[in-house]
Amino acid sequence: MDFNKILSLLKGQDIVTPEIPTSEPVVNPLPSGLDLSNISQSVIEQVRTEYLTKKNSEDKLKNATTITPEVLVSIGKLVQETNLIEVLKKCKERQDKKEQELYSHRESIKQRYSKQKDSILAKELIGVKSNPNELKMLERELNQELHQMDLQILKDMDKEVTYLQQEFVKLKVPLFKVTKDVNEIKMQQKVLFMLQDMI
């Protein structure tokens, strides 16, 4: 059968061709009835200028490396518009608690060795023979354990610094990012000193 014969057979029939559905309906993002052609070019330029100024300001704050008037203004807005001071209080309370725990643990180590030293000295007083190097060994053990404890304190305090940095990054506080760079941390400390007066 050729093509013309097929067409002649189909001529008398009502054939409906199905519509191919689109994957997503087209949605107009503008409200119906809004005519953008009536907006003056000066208004468009003003909005564009304001947007670019705000974007430049945000970029400057994001890349700031020193405390500038813009940084201070931004921090002032954050204090007024966010829970920045509450976050700082929470971080300070958390750090104070951790410092107290670590201090108590360090003191307990010193007390334990002090009791051992007192025991050795008491034995010597009553005439019990002991190893003459026992006090030196005890002192060496104490110093080693305190050194290990001090290293642990440094690690734990570094974790607290990182936690505060993460919390401040969430709030987009200028000059704050998670870093180990000493100069950047010094700059962050300057901001913290200013904010701590508000607690």
Short mmCIF file of C-alpha atoms in Angstrom, two decimals:
data_model
loop_
_atom_site.label_atom_id
_atom_site.label_comp_id
_atom_site.label_asym_id
_atom_site.label_seq_id
_atom_site.Cartn_x
_atom_site.Cartn_y
_atom_site.Cartn_z
CA MET A 1 0.00 0.00 0.00
CA ASP A 2 1.33 3.36 -0.89
CA PHE A 3 1.02 6.54 1.09
CA ASN A 4 -1.86 7.97 -0.97
CA LYS A 5 -4.00 4.89 -0.38
CA ILE A 6 -3.42 5.18 3.38
CA LEU A 7 -4.43 8.83 3.31
CA SER A 8 -7.58 8.07 1.30
CA LEU A 9 -8.63 5.47 3.88
CA LEU A 10 -8.11 7.93 6.74
CA LYS A 11 -9.83 10.86 4.98
CA GLY A 12 -13.29 10.16 6.15
CA GLN A 13 -12.41 9.45 9.76
CA ASP A 14 -12.12 11.92 12.64
CA ILE A 15 -8.57 11.36 13.80
CA VAL A 16 -7.42 13.29 16.83
CA THR A 17 -3.72 13.74 17.19
CA PRO A 18 -2.64 13.65 20.81
CA GLU A 19 -0.84 16.64 22.24
CA ILE A 20 2.59 15.95 23.60
CA PRO A 21 2.66 17.13 27.21
CA THR A 22 5.53 19.39 28.20
CA SER A 23 7.71 18.30 31.08
CA GLU A 24 6.94 21.40 33.16
CA PRO A 25 4.19 23.93 32.78
CA VAL A 26 5.46 27.38 31.91
CA VAL A 27 4.90 29.68 34.84
CA ASN A 28 5.15 33.42 34.49
CA PRO A 29 7.09 34.73 37.50
CA LEU A 30 5.40 38.11 37.24
CA PRO A 31 1.94 38.79 38.61
CA SER A 32 -0.73 38.90 35.94
CA GLY A 33 -1.49 42.36 34.69
CA LEU A 34 1.94 43.76 35.53
CA ASP A 35 3.20 45.83 32.65
CA LEU A 36 6.96 46.31 32.91
CA SER A 37 7.09 48.58 29.91
CA ASN A 38 5.78 51.46 32.06
CA ILE A 39 8.78 51.38 34.45
CA SER A 40 11.07 54.29 33.74
CA GLN A 41 14.68 53.67 32.84
CA SER A 42 15.85 55.85 35.75
CA VAL A 43 14.06 53.61 38.27
CA ILE A 44 15.67 50.54 36.72
CA GLU A 45 19.09 52.22 36.93
CA GLN A 46 18.47 53.21 40.56
CA VAL A 47 17.53 49.63 41.53
CA ARG A 48 20.54 48.28 39.65
CA THR A 49 22.86 50.76 41.38
CA GLU A 50 21.45 49.92 44.82
CA TYR A 51 21.81 46.21 44.13
CA LEU A 52 25.42 46.55 42.93
CA THR A 53 26.31 48.81 45.87
CA LYS A 54 24.88 46.29 48.32
CA LYS A 55 26.66 43.41 46.55
CA ASN A 56 29.99 45.30 46.60
CA SER A 57 29.50 46.07 50.28
CA GLU A 58 28.78 42.40 51.03
CA ASP A 59 31.86 41.34 49.05
CA LYS A 60 34.02 43.85 50.93
CA LEU A 61 32.73 42.55 54.26
CA LYS A 62 33.24 38.96 53.19
CA ASN A 63 36.83 39.66 52.19
CA ALA A 64 37.64 42.09 55.02
CA THR A 65 40.94 41.55 56.80
CA THR A 66 40.88 44.52 59.18
CA ILE A 67 38.33 46.34 61.27
CA THR A 68 36.94 49.09 59.07
CA PRO A 69 33.97 51.41 59.55
CA GLU A 70 31.95 49.12 57.27
CA VAL A 71 32.82 46.12 59.46
CA LEU A 72 31.78 48.01 62.59
CA VAL A 73 28.48 49.08 61.02
CA SER A 74 27.79 45.51 59.92
CA ILE A 75 28.53 44.14 63.38
CA GLY A 76 26.28 46.81 64.90
CA LYS A 77 23.43 45.72 62.61
CA LEU A 78 24.03 42.07 63.48
CA VAL A 79 23.85 42.89 67.19
CA GLN A 80 20.51 44.63 66.66
CA GLU A 81 18.96 42.28 64.12
CA THR A 82 20.21 38.81 65.14
CA ASN A 83 20.88 36.79 68.25
CA LEU A 84 24.63 37.46 68.03
CA ILE A 85 24.99 38.44 71.69
CA GLU A 86 23.06 35.35 72.83
CA VAL A 87 25.30 33.14 70.68
CA LEU A 88 28.35 34.82 72.20
CA LYS A 89 26.97 34.26 75.71
CA LYS A 90 26.33 30.60 74.92
CA CYS A 91 29.86 30.16 73.56
CA LYS A 92 31.37 31.93 76.57
CA GLU A 93 29.38 29.78 79.02
CA ARG A 94 30.42 26.66 77.15
CA GLN A 95 34.08 27.71 77.20
CA ASP A 96 33.93 28.67 80.90
CA LYS A 97 32.46 25.27 81.75
CA LYS A 98 35.15 23.47 79.74
CA GLU A 99 37.92 25.55 81.35
CA GLN A 100 36.56 24.75 84.81
CA GLU A 101 36.43 21.02 84.03
CA LEU A 102 39.98 21.03 82.71
CA TYR A 103 41.28 23.09 85.62
CA SER A 104 39.63 20.72 88.12
CA HIS A 105 41.12 17.71 86.38
CA ARG A 106 44.59 19.29 86.36
CA GLU A 107 44.32 20.15 90.04
CA SER A 108 43.24 16.59 90.88
CA ILE A 109 46.39 15.29 89.18
CA LYS A 110 48.54 17.63 91.27
CA GLN A 111 46.72 16.60 94.46
CA ARG A 112 47.18 12.91 93.71
CA TYR A 113 50.93 13.34 93.27
CA SER A 114 51.10 15.59 96.33
CA LYS A 115 49.54 12.79 98.44
CA GLN A 116 52.03 10.29 97.02
CA LYS A 117 54.91 12.64 97.81
CA ASP A 118 53.59 13.18 101.36
CA SER A 119 53.37 9.41 101.79
CA ILE A 120 57.00 8.94 100.70
CA LEU A 121 58.18 11.73 103.01
CA ALA A 122 56.15 10.32 105.94
CA LYS A 123 57.77 6.90 105.40
CA GLU A 124 61.21 8.51 105.47
CA LEU A 125 60.34 10.33 108.71
CA ILE A 126 59.46 7.12 110.49
CA GLY A 127 62.60 5.44 109.21
CA VAL A 128 61.20 3.18 106.47
CA LYS A 129 63.85 2.67 103.83
CA SER A 130 62.79 3.67 100.35
CA ASN A 131 64.32 4.12 96.95
CA PRO A 132 66.39 7.35 97.07
CA ASN A 133 65.27 8.26 93.55
CA GLU A 134 61.60 7.71 94.32
CA LEU A 135 60.86 11.42 94.82
CA LYS A 136 62.65 12.33 91.59
CA MET A 137 60.74 9.64 89.69
CA LEU A 138 57.48 10.85 91.18
CA GLU A 139 58.28 14.44 90.20
CA ARG A 140 59.13 13.30 86.66
CA GLU A 141 55.84 11.36 86.39
CA LEU A 142 53.92 14.40 87.65
CA ASN A 143 55.57 16.66 85.08
CA GLN A 144 54.87 14.17 82.27
CA GLU A 145 51.22 13.80 83.23
CA LEU A 146 50.78 17.56 83.59
CA HIS A 147 52.41 18.05 80.20
CA GLN A 148 49.96 15.58 78.64
CA MET A 149 47.10 17.35 80.39
CA ASP A 150 48.29 20.73 79.12
CA LEU A 151 48.37 19.37 75.56
CA GLN A 152 44.81 18.12 76.02
CA ILE A 153 43.78 21.55 77.33
CA LEU A 154 45.20 23.17 74.20
CA LYS A 155 43.30 20.74 71.95
CA ASP A 156 40.06 21.29 73.84
CA MET A 157 40.43 25.07 73.73
CA ASP A 158 41.13 24.88 69.99
CA LYS A 159 37.84 23.00 69.63
CA GLU A 160 36.07 25.78 71.52
CA VAL A 161 37.60 28.40 69.21
CA THR A 162 36.47 26.41 66.18
CA TYR A 163 32.96 26.07 67.63
CA LEU A 164 32.71 29.85 68.15
CA GLN A 165 34.03 30.49 64.64
CA GLN A 166 31.43 28.14 63.17
CA GLU A 167 28.62 29.82 65.11
CA PHE A 168 29.75 33.28 63.98
CA VAL A 169 30.12 32.13 60.37
CA LYS A 170 26.46 31.03 60.46
CA LEU A 171 25.54 34.58 61.46
CA LYS A 172 27.86 36.01 58.77
CA VAL A 173 29.90 38.06 61.25
CA PRO A 174 32.63 39.92 59.33
CA LEU A 175 36.21 38.66 59.81
CA PHE A 176 34.98 35.27 61.05
CA LYS A 177 35.77 32.01 59.36
CA VAL A 178 37.09 28.72 60.60
CA THR A 179 40.84 29.23 60.62
CA LYS A 180 44.03 28.40 62.49
CA ASP A 181 45.87 31.44 61.11
CA VAL A 182 47.23 33.41 64.08
CA ASN A 183 46.72 36.83 62.48
CA GLU A 184 43.12 36.09 61.53
CA ILE A 185 42.41 34.79 65.03
CA LYS A 186 43.92 37.97 66.53
CA MET A 187 41.55 40.03 64.38
CA GLN A 188 38.63 37.86 65.50
CA GLN A 189 39.69 38.41 69.13
CA LYS A 190 39.50 42.18 68.62
CA VAL A 191 35.90 41.81 67.49
CA LEU A 192 35.16 39.53 70.44
CA PHE A 193 36.61 42.06 72.90
CA MET A 194 34.21 44.69 71.56
CA LEU A 195 31.24 42.33 71.74
CA GLN A 196 32.05 41.04 75.23
CA ASP A 197 31.40 44.50 76.64
CA MET A 198 27.79 44.07 75.51
CA ILE A 199 27.22 40.89 77.52
#
